[in-house]
mmCIF file of C-alpha atoms in Angstrom:
data_model
loop_
_atom_site.group_PDB
_atom_site.id
_atom_site.type_symbol
_atom_site.label_atom_id
_atom_site.label_comp_id
_atom_site.label_asym_id
_atom_site.label_seq_id
_atom_site.Cartn_x
_atom_site.Cartn_y
_atom_site.Cartn_z
ATOM 1 C CA MET A 8 -0.131 0.048 0.011
ATOM 2 C CA ASN A 9 1.303 3.205 -0.975
ATOM 3 C CA GLY A 10 1.249 6.684 0.920
ATOM 4 C CA ASN A 11 0.280 6.963 4.476
ATOM 5 C CA VAL A 12 -2.064 4.552 6.155
ATOM 6 C CA GLU A 13 -4.760 5.360 8.543
ATOM 7 C CA VAL A 14 -5.450 3.149 11.290
ATOM 8 C CA VAL A 15 -8.272 3.567 13.859
ATOM 9 C CA VAL A 16 -8.145 1.818 17.026
ATOM 10 C CA VAL A 17 -11.560 1.614 18.826
ATOM 11 C CA GLY A 18 -11.139 1.188 22.545
ATOM 12 C CA GLY A 19 -8.326 2.509 24.929
ATOM 13 C CA GLY A 20 -7.921 -0.498 27.246
ATOM 14 C CA TYR A 21 -4.842 -2.986 27.515
ATOM 15 C CA GLY A 22 -5.096 -4.288 24.077
ATOM 16 C CA GLY A 23 -6.097 -1.109 22.444
ATOM 17 C CA VAL A 24 -3.154 0.679 23.785
ATOM 18 C CA THR A 25 -0.617 -1.799 23.135
ATOM 19 C CA ALA A 26 -1.827 -2.058 19.758
ATOM 20 C CA ALA A 27 -1.764 1.569 19.036
ATOM 21 C CA ASN A 28 1.643 2.021 20.313
ATOM 22 C CA SER A 29 2.990 -0.953 18.406
ATOM 23 C CA LEU A 30 1.482 0.654 15.140
ATOM 24 C CA ALA A 31 2.584 4.242 15.958
ATOM 25 C CA ARG A 32 6.296 2.956 15.927
ATOM 26 C CA ARG A 33 6.055 2.400 12.013
ATOM 27 C CA ASP A 34 6.886 5.438 9.472
ATOM 28 C CA GLY A 35 4.027 5.859 7.313
ATOM 29 C CA VAL A 36 1.368 4.974 9.773
ATOM 30 C CA SER A 37 -1.068 7.294 11.434
ATOM 31 C CA VAL A 38 -2.939 6.221 14.351
ATOM 32 C CA THR A 39 -6.062 7.484 15.921
ATOM 33 C CA LEU A 40 -7.459 6.046 19.091
ATOM 34 C CA VAL A 41 -11.068 6.167 20.044
ATOM 35 C CA ASN A 42 -12.176 6.105 23.608
ATOM 36 C CA PRO A 43 -15.159 7.342 25.707
ATOM 37 C CA ARG A 44 -12.852 8.421 28.375
ATOM 38 C CA PRO A 45 -9.987 10.854 28.394
ATOM 39 C CA ASP A 46 -7.988 8.658 30.785
ATOM 40 C CA PHE A 47 -6.767 5.002 30.812
ATOM 41 C CA VAL A 48 -8.277 2.899 33.381
ATOM 42 C CA GLU A 49 -6.106 0.183 35.125
ATOM 43 C CA ARG A 50 -9.174 -2.191 35.325
ATOM 44 C CA ILE A 51 -6.879 -4.693 37.377
ATOM 45 C CA ARG A 52 -7.121 -2.146 40.432
ATOM 46 C CA LEU A 53 -10.727 -1.114 39.989
ATOM 47 C CA HIS A 54 -11.341 -3.114 43.595
ATOM 48 C CA GLN A 55 -8.799 -0.732 44.952
ATOM 49 C CA LEU A 56 -10.605 2.400 43.642
ATOM 50 C CA VAL A 57 -13.820 0.993 45.594
ATOM 51 C CA THR A 58 -11.913 1.135 48.746
ATOM 52 C CA GLY A 59 -9.701 4.122 48.015
ATOM 53 C CA SER A 60 -6.285 2.365 48.075
ATOM 54 C CA ASP A 61 -5.877 3.304 44.482
ATOM 55 C CA ASP A 62 -7.638 5.572 42.020
ATOM 56 C CA ALA A 63 -7.001 3.156 39.058
ATOM 57 C CA VAL A 64 -6.730 5.913 36.455
ATOM 58 C CA VAL A 65 -3.784 7.004 34.337
ATOM 59 C CA GLY A 66 -3.383 9.927 32.095
ATOM 60 C CA PHE A 67 -3.145 8.739 28.302
ATOM 61 C CA GLY A 68 -0.358 11.027 28.222
ATOM 62 C CA GLU A 69 1.590 8.542 30.094
ATOM 63 C CA VAL A 70 0.645 5.314 28.170
ATOM 64 C CA LEU A 71 -0.097 6.532 24.839
ATOM 65 C CA GLY A 72 2.470 7.480 22.125
ATOM 66 C CA GLY A 73 2.657 11.193 21.473
ATOM 67 C CA ASN A 74 1.885 10.658 17.811
ATOM 68 C CA VAL A 75 -1.315 8.761 18.532
ATOM 69 C CA ARG A 76 -4.379 11.039 17.877
ATOM 70 C CA LEU A 77 -6.809 10.571 20.687
ATOM 71 C CA VAL A 78 -10.557 11.069 19.941
ATOM 72 C CA VAL A 79 -12.577 10.996 23.293
ATOM 73 C CA ASP A 80 -15.914 9.993 21.858
ATOM 74 C CA THR A 81 -17.899 6.526 21.787
ATOM 75 C CA ALA A 82 -18.087 4.454 18.483
ATOM 76 C CA THR A 83 -21.824 3.833 17.530
ATOM 77 C CA ARG A 84 -21.146 1.849 14.191
ATOM 78 C CA ILE A 85 -18.535 0.503 11.993
ATOM 79 C CA ASP A 86 -19.256 0.912 8.368
ATOM 80 C CA ALA A 87 -16.842 -1.514 6.815
ATOM 81 C CA ALA A 88 -17.788 -0.837 3.063
ATOM 82 C CA GLU A 89 -16.973 2.771 3.543
ATOM 83 C CA ARG A 90 -14.208 2.222 5.996
ATOM 84 C CA ARG A 91 -15.681 4.537 8.476
ATOM 85 C CA VAL A 92 -16.589 4.494 12.122
ATOM 86 C CA SER A 93 -19.568 6.683 13.386
ATOM 87 C CA LEU A 94 -19.209 8.495 16.680
ATOM 88 C CA ALA A 95 -21.900 9.375 19.390
ATOM 89 C CA GLY A 96 -20.870 12.932 19.108
ATOM 90 C CA GLY A 97 -21.858 13.151 15.548
ATOM 91 C CA GLY A 98 -18.665 12.987 13.783
ATOM 92 C CA THR A 99 -17.033 9.940 11.733
ATOM 93 C CA VAL A 100 -13.595 8.687 11.577
ATOM 94 C CA SER A 101 -12.252 7.039 8.481
ATOM 95 C CA TYR A 102 -9.625 4.317 8.383
ATOM 96 C CA ASP A 103 -7.490 1.892 5.940
ATOM 97 C CA TYR A 104 -7.342 -0.581 8.870
ATOM 98 C CA LEU A 105 -9.366 -0.755 12.186
ATOM 99 C CA VAL A 106 -8.254 -2.583 15.452
ATOM 100 C CA TYR A 107 -11.622 -3.548 17.389
ATOM 101 C CA ALA A 108 -10.623 -3.437 20.973
ATOM 102 C CA VAL A 109 -13.751 -2.463 22.875
ATOM 103 C CA GLY A 110 -13.149 -4.581 25.826
ATOM 104 C CA SER A 111 -15.773 -6.070 28.039
ATOM 105 C CA GLY A 112 -18.185 -4.727 30.903
ATOM 106 C CA ALA A 113 -20.649 -6.270 33.717
ATOM 107 C CA SER A 114 -22.811 -9.005 32.147
ATOM 108 C CA ASP A 115 -26.582 -8.568 32.357
ATOM 109 C CA PRO A 116 -27.353 -10.807 35.442
ATOM 110 C CA GLY A 117 -30.760 -11.916 34.484
ATOM 111 C CA VAL A 118 -31.841 -12.013 37.764
ATOM 112 C CA PRO A 119 -34.829 -9.719 39.090
ATOM 113 C CA GLY A 120 -33.726 -6.711 40.755
ATOM 114 C CA ALA A 121 -29.939 -7.022 39.872
ATOM 115 C CA ALA A 122 -29.945 -4.417 37.267
ATOM 116 C CA GLU A 123 -31.737 -2.038 39.657
ATOM 117 C CA PHE A 124 -30.183 -2.782 42.956
ATOM 118 C CA ALA A 125 -26.786 -4.503 42.599
ATOM 119 C CA HIS A 126 -23.618 -2.402 42.019
ATOM 120 C CA SER A 127 -20.673 -3.600 39.480
ATOM 121 C CA VAL A 128 -16.988 -3.129 39.672
ATOM 122 C CA SER A 129 -16.264 -4.100 36.109
ATOM 123 C CA ASP A 130 -15.744 -0.572 34.725
ATOM 124 C CA LEU A 131 -14.654 2.819 36.122
ATOM 125 C CA GLU A 132 -18.133 4.251 36.479
ATOM 126 C CA GLY A 133 -19.457 1.339 38.133
ATOM 127 C CA ALA A 134 -16.675 1.127 40.633
ATOM 128 C CA GLU A 135 -17.032 4.721 41.345
ATOM 129 C CA ARG A 136 -20.740 4.419 41.920
ATOM 130 C CA LEU A 137 -20.211 1.522 44.397
ATOM 131 C CA ARG A 138 -17.591 3.363 46.285
ATOM 132 C CA SER A 139 -20.076 6.278 46.894
ATOM 133 C CA ALA A 140 -22.730 3.715 47.853
ATOM 134 C CA LEU A 141 -20.241 2.321 50.443
ATOM 135 C CA ALA A 142 -19.340 5.796 51.756
ATOM 136 C CA ALA A 143 -23.168 6.370 52.325
ATOM 137 C CA THR A 144 -23.557 3.221 54.149
ATOM 138 C CA PRO A 145 -22.648 2.483 57.668
ATOM 139 C CA ALA A 146 -19.392 0.335 57.999
ATOM 140 C CA SER A 147 -21.598 -2.253 60.273
ATOM 141 C CA ASP A 148 -24.152 -2.935 57.562
ATOM 142 C CA PRO A 149 -23.758 -6.209 55.539
ATOM 143 C CA VAL A 150 -22.176 -6.184 52.191
ATOM 144 C CA THR A 151 -22.917 -9.199 49.751
ATOM 145 C CA VAL A 152 -20.728 -9.995 46.667
ATOM 146 C CA VAL A 153 -21.968 -12.171 44.166
ATOM 147 C CA GLY A 154 -19.692 -14.201 42.259
ATOM 148 C CA ALA A 155 -16.625 -15.966 43.373
ATOM 149 C CA GLY A 156 -14.184 -15.396 40.361
ATOM 150 C CA PRO A 157 -10.797 -13.233 40.428
ATOM 151 C CA THR A 158 -13.112 -9.965 40.710
ATOM 152 C CA GLY A 159 -15.377 -11.219 43.324
ATOM 153 C CA LEU A 160 -12.620 -12.564 45.534
ATOM 154 C CA GLU A 161 -10.557 -9.474 45.336
ATOM 155 C CA THR A 162 -13.531 -7.357 45.989
ATOM 156 C CA ALA A 163 -14.617 -9.326 48.940
ATOM 157 C CA ALA A 164 -11.370 -9.401 50.535
ATOM 158 C CA GLU A 165 -10.678 -5.695 49.706
ATOM 159 C CA LEU A 166 -13.816 -4.638 51.491
ATOM 160 C CA ALA A 167 -13.470 -7.007 54.426
ATOM 161 C CA GLU A 168 -9.981 -5.908 55.232
ATOM 162 C CA LEU A 169 -11.560 -2.576 55.863
ATOM 163 C CA GLY A 170 -13.786 -3.928 58.517
ATOM 164 C CA ARG A 171 -16.949 -4.680 56.276
ATOM 165 C CA LYS A 172 -19.290 -7.345 57.079
ATOM 166 C CA VAL A 173 -19.030 -9.305 53.884
ATOM 167 C CA THR A 174 -20.814 -12.458 52.467
ATOM 168 C CA LEU A 175 -19.470 -14.213 49.414
ATOM 169 C CA VAL A 176 -22.048 -16.099 47.388
ATOM 170 C CA CYS A 177 -20.157 -18.114 45.173
ATOM 171 C CA GLY A 178 -22.964 -19.751 43.144
ATOM 172 C CA ASP A 179 -21.110 -23.023 42.895
ATOM 173 C CA VAL A 180 -17.219 -23.534 44.006
ATOM 174 C CA LEU A 181 -15.107 -20.885 45.386
ATOM 175 C CA GLY A 182 -12.492 -19.701 43.026
ATOM 176 C CA SER A 183 -13.305 -21.890 40.136
ATOM 177 C CA SER A 184 -10.643 -20.844 37.716
ATOM 178 C CA LEU A 185 -8.084 -21.875 40.439
ATOM 179 C CA HIS A 186 -6.421 -25.221 40.999
ATOM 180 C CA ALA A 187 -7.984 -27.080 44.128
ATOM 181 C CA GLN A 188 -4.876 -26.627 46.002
ATOM 182 C CA GLY A 189 -4.798 -22.883 45.078
ATOM 183 C CA ARG A 190 -8.278 -22.598 46.445
ATOM 184 C CA ARG A 191 -7.311 -23.410 50.037
ATOM 185 C CA PRO A 192 -5.346 -20.366 50.933
ATOM 186 C CA VAL A 193 -7.840 -18.146 49.346
ATOM 187 C CA ALA A 194 -10.539 -19.780 51.641
ATOM 188 C CA ARG A 195 -7.949 -19.502 54.588
ATOM 189 C CA ARG A 196 -7.357 -15.814 54.001
ATOM 190 C CA LEU A 197 -11.067 -15.009 53.542
ATOM 191 C CA ALA A 198 -11.965 -16.917 56.816
ATOM 192 C CA LYS A 199 -9.242 -14.721 58.570
ATOM 193 C CA LEU A 200 -10.783 -11.605 57.107
ATOM 194 C CA GLY A 201 -14.309 -12.823 58.522
ATOM 195 C CA VAL A 202 -15.951 -13.361 55.010
ATOM 196 C CA THR A 203 -18.843 -15.646 55.155
ATOM 197 C CA VAL A 204 -18.726 -17.765 52.206
ATOM 198 C CA LEU A 205 -21.477 -19.582 50.737
ATOM 199 C CA GLU A 206 -20.809 -22.316 48.323
ATOM 200 C CA GLY A 207 -22.797 -25.242 46.360
ATOM 201 C CA PRO A 208 -25.040 -25.404 43.442
ATOM 202 C CA ARG A 209 -28.076 -23.806 45.452
ATOM 203 C CA ALA A 210 -25.855 -20.897 46.491
ATOM 204 C CA ARG A 211 -27.064 -18.994 43.732
ATOM 205 C CA VAL A 212 -28.743 -15.484 43.913
ATOM 206 C CA THR A 213 -32.469 -15.814 42.433
ATOM 207 C CA GLU A 214 -33.384 -12.055 43.425
ATOM 208 C CA VAL A 215 -31.982 -8.902 44.436
ATOM 209 C CA THR A 216 -34.073 -6.312 46.510
ATOM 210 C CA ARG A 217 -33.125 -3.046 47.901
ATOM 211 C CA ASP A 218 -31.746 -4.469 51.142
ATOM 212 C CA GLY A 219 -31.209 -8.006 50.505
ATOM 213 C CA VAL A 220 -30.489 -11.084 48.265
ATOM 214 C CA GLN A 221 -32.461 -14.197 47.899
ATOM 215 C CA LEU A 222 -30.826 -17.668 47.148
ATOM 216 C CA ASP A 223 -32.001 -20.461 45.289
ATOM 217 C CA ASP A 224 -32.321 -22.716 48.410
ATOM 218 C CA GLY A 225 -34.956 -20.011 49.881
ATOM 219 C CA ARG A 226 -32.459 -18.455 52.114
ATOM 220 C CA GLU A 227 -32.594 -14.548 52.296
ATOM 221 C CA LEU A 228 -29.619 -12.480 53.082
ATOM 222 C CA PRO A 229 -29.565 -8.805 54.434
ATOM 223 C CA SER A 230 -27.632 -6.684 52.191
ATOM 224 C CA ALA A 231 -27.368 -2.946 52.547
ATOM 225 C CA VAL A 232 -24.819 -3.075 49.344
ATOM 226 C CA THR A 233 -24.673 -5.927 46.829
ATOM 227 C CA VAL A 234 -21.936 -6.339 44.366
ATOM 228 C CA TRP A 235 -22.407 -8.199 41.362
ATOM 229 C CA THR A 236 -19.252 -9.825 39.851
ATOM 230 C CA ALA A 237 -20.552 -12.797 38.257
ATOM 231 C CA GLY A 238 -19.696 -12.773 34.415
ATOM 232 C CA PHE A 239 -18.750 -10.230 31.744
ATOM 233 C CA ARG A 240 -20.286 -9.077 28.464
ATOM 234 C CA VAL A 241 -18.974 -7.411 25.344
ATOM 235 C CA PRO A 242 -20.394 -4.373 23.813
ATOM 236 C CA ASP A 243 -22.599 -5.031 20.884
ATOM 237 C CA LEU A 244 -20.907 -2.828 18.350
ATOM 238 C CA ALA A 245 -19.870 -5.351 15.972
ATOM 239 C CA ALA A 246 -23.109 -7.021 15.972
ATOM 240 C CA ARG A 247 -24.839 -3.695 15.295
ATOM 241 C CA SER A 248 -22.502 -3.205 12.618
ATOM 242 C CA GLY A 249 -23.301 -6.428 10.696
ATOM 243 C CA LEU A 250 -19.992 -8.132 11.462
ATOM 244 C CA ARG A 251 -20.144 -11.891 12.430
ATOM 245 C CA THR A 252 -20.172 -12.404 16.255
ATOM 246 C CA ASP A 253 -20.425 -15.336 18.424
ATOM 247 C CA THR A 254 -23.515 -16.028 20.646
ATOM 248 C CA GLU A 255 -21.700 -13.879 23.358
ATOM 249 C CA GLY A 256 -21.587 -11.065 20.989
ATOM 250 C CA ARG A 257 -17.572 -11.255 20.420
ATOM 251 C CA LEU A 258 -16.244 -10.655 16.946
ATOM 252 C CA VAL A 259 -15.202 -13.648 15.218
ATOM 253 C CA THR A 260 -11.797 -13.721 13.838
ATOM 254 C CA ASP A 261 -9.272 -16.268 12.423
ATOM 255 C CA ALA A 262 -6.146 -17.072 14.111
ATOM 256 C CA THR A 263 -4.402 -13.922 12.990
ATOM 257 C CA LEU A 264 -7.207 -11.836 14.657
ATOM 258 C CA THR A 265 -8.572 -10.704 11.582
ATOM 259 C CA SER A 266 -12.382 -10.613 11.385
ATOM 260 C CA VAL A 267 -13.848 -13.157 9.064
ATOM 261 C CA ASP A 268 -15.852 -10.773 7.384
ATOM 262 C CA ASP A 269 -13.320 -8.227 6.499
ATOM 263 C CA VAL A 270 -9.468 -8.297 6.268
ATOM 264 C CA ARG A 271 -9.093 -4.776 7.067
ATOM 265 C CA ILE A 272 -10.476 -4.992 10.575
ATOM 266 C CA VAL A 273 -8.512 -6.825 13.392
ATOM 267 C CA ALA A 274 -9.478 -7.544 16.866
ATOM 268 C CA ALA A 275 -7.719 -7.289 20.075
ATOM 269 C CA GLY A 276 -8.865 -8.166 23.665
ATOM 270 C CA ASP A 277 -11.994 -9.493 25.484
ATOM 271 C CA ALA A 278 -14.458 -8.350 22.539
ATOM 272 C CA ALA A 279 -13.246 -11.079 20.078
ATOM 273 C CA VAL A 280 -12.848 -14.644 19.880
ATOM 274 C CA MET A 281 -10.770 -16.982 17.887
ATOM 275 C CA THR A 282 -13.088 -19.858 17.322
ATOM 276 C CA ASP A 283 -10.471 -22.528 16.963
ATOM 277 C CA ARG A 284 -8.379 -21.109 19.862
ATOM 278 C CA PRO A 285 -10.469 -19.574 22.566
ATOM 279 C CA PHE A 286 -8.848 -17.538 25.200
ATOM 280 C CA ARG A 287 -9.718 -16.377 28.667
ATOM 281 C CA MET A 288 -10.855 -12.667 29.100
ATOM 282 C CA SER A 289 -7.858 -11.245 31.004
ATOM 283 C CA CYS A 290 -5.427 -8.395 31.020
ATOM 284 C CA GLN A 291 -2.898 -11.019 30.398
ATOM 285 C CA ALA A 292 -4.492 -11.852 27.130
ATOM 286 C CA ALA A 293 -4.890 -8.383 26.115
ATOM 287 C CA VAL A 294 -1.507 -7.162 26.371
ATOM 288 C CA GLN A 295 -0.547 -10.097 23.978
ATOM 289 C CA LEU A 296 -3.327 -9.503 21.462
ATOM 290 C CA GLY A 297 -2.902 -5.957 21.346
ATOM 291 C CA PRO A 298 0.749 -6.216 19.481
ATOM 292 C CA GLY A 299 -0.530 -9.251 17.723
ATOM 293 C CA ALA A 300 -3.229 -7.231 16.078
ATOM 294 C CA ALA A 301 -0.567 -4.650 15.121
ATOM 295 C CA ASP A 302 1.647 -7.187 13.698
ATOM 296 C CA THR A 303 -1.086 -8.625 11.714
ATOM 297 C CA ILE A 304 -1.757 -5.040 10.131
ATOM 298 C CA LEU A 305 1.552 -4.084 9.572
ATOM 299 C CA ARG A 306 2.308 -7.572 7.709
ATOM 300 C CA ARG A 307 -0.614 -6.711 5.420
ATOM 301 C CA ILE A 308 0.689 -3.297 4.737
ATOM 302 C CA GLU A 309 3.832 -4.779 3.742
ATOM 303 C CA GLY A 310 2.294 -7.178 1.336
ATOM 304 C CA LYS A 311 3.280 -10.159 3.582
ATOM 305 C CA THR A 312 1.032 -12.921 4.899
ATOM 306 C CA PRO A 313 -0.011 -12.376 8.709
ATOM 307 C CA ALA A 314 1.313 -14.875 11.350
ATOM 308 C CA ARG A 315 -0.898 -16.931 13.798
ATOM 309 C CA VAL A 316 -0.945 -15.164 16.937
ATOM 310 C CA ARG A 317 0.738 -17.144 19.729
ATOM 311 C CA MET A 318 -0.609 -16.666 23.440
ATOM 312 C CA LEU A 319 1.516 -17.751 26.424
ATOM 313 C CA PHE A 320 0.117 -17.651 29.892
ATOM 314 C CA ALA A 321 1.745 -17.700 33.322
ATOM 315 C CA GLY A 322 -1.089 -17.873 35.636
ATOM 316 C CA GLN A 323 -3.591 -15.783 37.750
ATOM 317 C CA CYS A 324 -2.663 -13.376 40.370
ATOM 318 C CA LEU A 325 -5.210 -12.420 43.189
ATOM 319 C CA SER A 326 -4.909 -9.634 45.715
ATOM 320 C CA LEU A 327 -6.779 -10.693 48.878
ATOM 321 C CA GLY A 328 -6.731 -7.251 50.496
ATOM 322 C CA ARG A 329 -3.751 -5.159 50.695
ATOM 323 C CA ASN A 330 -1.563 -7.632 52.830
ATOM 324 C CA GLU A 331 -1.908 -11.056 51.458
ATOM 325 C CA GLY A 332 -2.757 -12.628 47.840
ATOM 326 C CA VAL A 333 -2.478 -15.721 46.065
ATOM 327 C CA THR A 334 -0.528 -16.392 42.915
ATOM 328 C CA GLN A 335 -1.867 -19.233 40.943
ATOM 329 C CA PHE A 336 0.562 -20.596 38.256
ATOM 330 C CA SER A 337 -0.597 -22.297 35.031
ATOM 331 C CA TYR A 338 0.880 -24.115 32.247
ATOM 332 C CA LEU A 339 1.584 -22.079 28.985
ATOM 333 C CA ASN A 340 -1.780 -23.055 27.478
ATOM 334 C CA ASP A 341 -3.449 -21.264 30.517
ATOM 335 C CA ARG A 342 -4.486 -24.631 32.113
ATOM 336 C CA VAL A 343 -3.678 -24.239 35.829
ATOM 337 C CA ASN A 344 -1.613 -26.531 37.917
ATOM 338 C CA ALA A 345 -0.945 -27.040 41.447
ATOM 339 C CA LEU A 346 1.817 -24.652 41.901
ATOM 340 C CA HIS A 347 0.839 -21.545 43.717
ATOM 341 C CA VAL A 348 2.321 -18.759 46.226
ATOM 342 C CA SER A 349 0.312 -17.211 48.841
ATOM 343 C CA GLY A 350 0.354 -14.691 51.875
ATOM 344 C CA ARG A 351 2.606 -11.588 51.536
ATOM 345 C CA LEU A 352 4.637 -13.175 48.767
ATOM 346 C CA GLY A 353 1.343 -13.706 46.895
ATOM 347 C CA ALA A 354 0.338 -10.132 47.348
ATOM 348 C CA GLY A 355 3.818 -8.926 46.394
ATOM 349 C CA VAL A 356 3.735 -10.808 43.080
ATOM 350 C CA LYS A 357 0.339 -9.300 42.290
ATOM 351 C CA GLU A 358 1.620 -5.822 42.914
ATOM 352 C CA ILE A 359 4.636 -6.599 40.736
ATOM 353 C CA ALA A 360 2.405 -7.878 37.905
ATOM 354 C CA CYS A 361 0.198 -4.585 37.957
ATOM 355 C CA ARG A 362 3.286 -2.436 37.966
ATOM 356 C CA PHE A 363 4.873 -4.425 35.407
ATOM 357 C CA THR A 364 1.900 -4.130 33.157
ATOM 358 C CA LEU A 365 1.596 -0.524 33.409
ATOM 359 C CA ASN A 366 5.343 0.058 33.075
ATOM 360 C CA GLN A 367 5.220 -1.961 29.658
ATOM 361 C CA LEU A 368 2.600 0.471 28.467
ATOM 362 C CA VAL A 369 4.442 3.442 29.457
ATOM 363 C CA SER A 370 7.587 1.795 27.768
ATOM 364 C CA GLY A 371 5.562 1.408 24.553
ATOM 365 C CA ALA A 372 4.351 5.068 24.643
ATOM 366 C CA ARG A 373 7.910 6.012 24.906
ATOM 367 C CA LYS A 374 8.805 4.107 21.902
ATOM 368 C CA ALA A 375 6.053 5.225 19.742
ATOM 369 C CA SER A 376 6.837 8.771 20.692
ATOM 370 C CA SER A 377 10.272 8.390 19.644
ATOM 371 C CA ARG A 378 9.059 8.641 15.999
ATOM 372 C CA ALA A 379 6.959 11.691 16.946
ATOM 373 C CA SER A 380 10.076 13.383 18.288
ATOM 374 C CA HIS A 381 11.398 13.728 14.614
ATOM 375 C CA GLY A 382 8.200 15.545 13.405
ATOM 376 C CA ASP A 383 5.039 14.064 11.787
ATOM 377 C CA SER A 384 3.121 14.817 14.865
ATOM 378 C CA THR A 385 -0.641 15.981 15.020
ATOM 379 C CA ASP A 386 -3.035 17.176 17.761
ATOM 380 C CA ARG A 387 -2.940 15.091 20.784
ATOM 381 C CA LEU A 388 -6.634 15.359 21.922
ATOM 382 C CA GLU A 389 -9.822 15.822 20.262
ATOM 383 C CA SER A 390 -13.097 15.602 22.366
ATOM 384 C CA PRO A 391 -16.564 15.541 21.111
ATOM 385 C CA GLN A 392 -16.993 18.966 21.917
ATOM 386 C CA SER A 393 -13.749 20.102 20.225
ATOM 387 C CA GLU A 394 -14.156 23.154 18.152
ATOM 388 C CA ASP A 395 -11.241 22.414 15.770
ATOM 389 C CA ARG A 396 -12.697 19.636 13.464
ATOM 390 C CA THR A 397 -12.583 20.504 9.972
ATOM 391 C CA THR A 398 -16.007 19.279 9.226
ATOM 392 C CA PRO A 399 -19.074 17.793 11.165
ATOM 393 C CA SER A 400 -18.820 14.605 9.307
ATOM 394 C CA SER A 401 -15.327 13.608 9.316
ATOM 395 C CA THR A 402 -12.315 13.577 11.873
ATOM 396 C CA ARG A 403 -9.931 11.870 9.871
ATOM 397 C CA ARG A 404 -6.231 13.142 9.894
ATOM 398 C CA ALA A 405 -4.908 14.663 6.673
ATOM 399 C CA ALA A 406 -2.065 12.435 5.334
#
């Protein structure tokens, strides 16, 4: 492809940022990132935002290359035929290639009262609302956390460490993604913090009310604040745009992360699925998929055949409050094994993992910015209310 190549990245999470920075390092490639917020959210720290031990927000100026154009807006539709993305603010962004990295959020519980009365910790706005709700609730009032995956475990422990009276409703097994031996130190830590753990097939929430939850076995639990962490969903942007998705709404791709409908649309992160190589929704996957998506696009620009994306996993890190944690190791294919570390060492490993991930983003931004320092840089930020757009119908950067 001759001339400047325009790449639009939709979504500024771990996958979107790593893809954007990788692409922005290449001469002749201009990158625009579309994100509904003006800051990067450290999603793996949102449970800390709830309790105030971290704000979970980093300015895009730290993690995004200086030559990446940031458009603060929400993508509402992808027109693959015209290679154009419509924005909620009324404009459009044109592209030669698109990286679909819209991430995931809280799933629809499908339980009466849950959407109305339960809180979420899966995105920034939900975590902020939960923090406000807790601040307005006496510390002695009961809190219920529904879901015993990594988010539920971390949230329950974080709240209990602050002295909250927490009940964790597992829905089945405590820490089902962990090895049986890795669950033991998790259970011990929760017990030490005073968390009441409800396990078993009938420990499922059937209704949420303003001041309690009802379980499948008939029990009614008082709950001043209920937190729903069971399950994630992806935005329906791909489906609304007529692109092929799976039953969960994820964009269907081949092993190079390319949409099965359009070779100019490449995916990264939770909102996509390789049908023959499914992967777990996680930050660990996203930071590999972002560079993988960028490599696929760069190879196509060069007229080369994209390579199959290879993913390697190390395990799962859980913080169980600020003082202890559990690191569950896995085989490279993400199948967990019996090896784990716990206690203060486990907490230390989790903190190192969080800091390492952020440092990798910062490093990627610096490498991308090194090209910008030689010129060829454009405006850093354009919001939906910006007055300097050339036309109301297009925000495409001039070549």
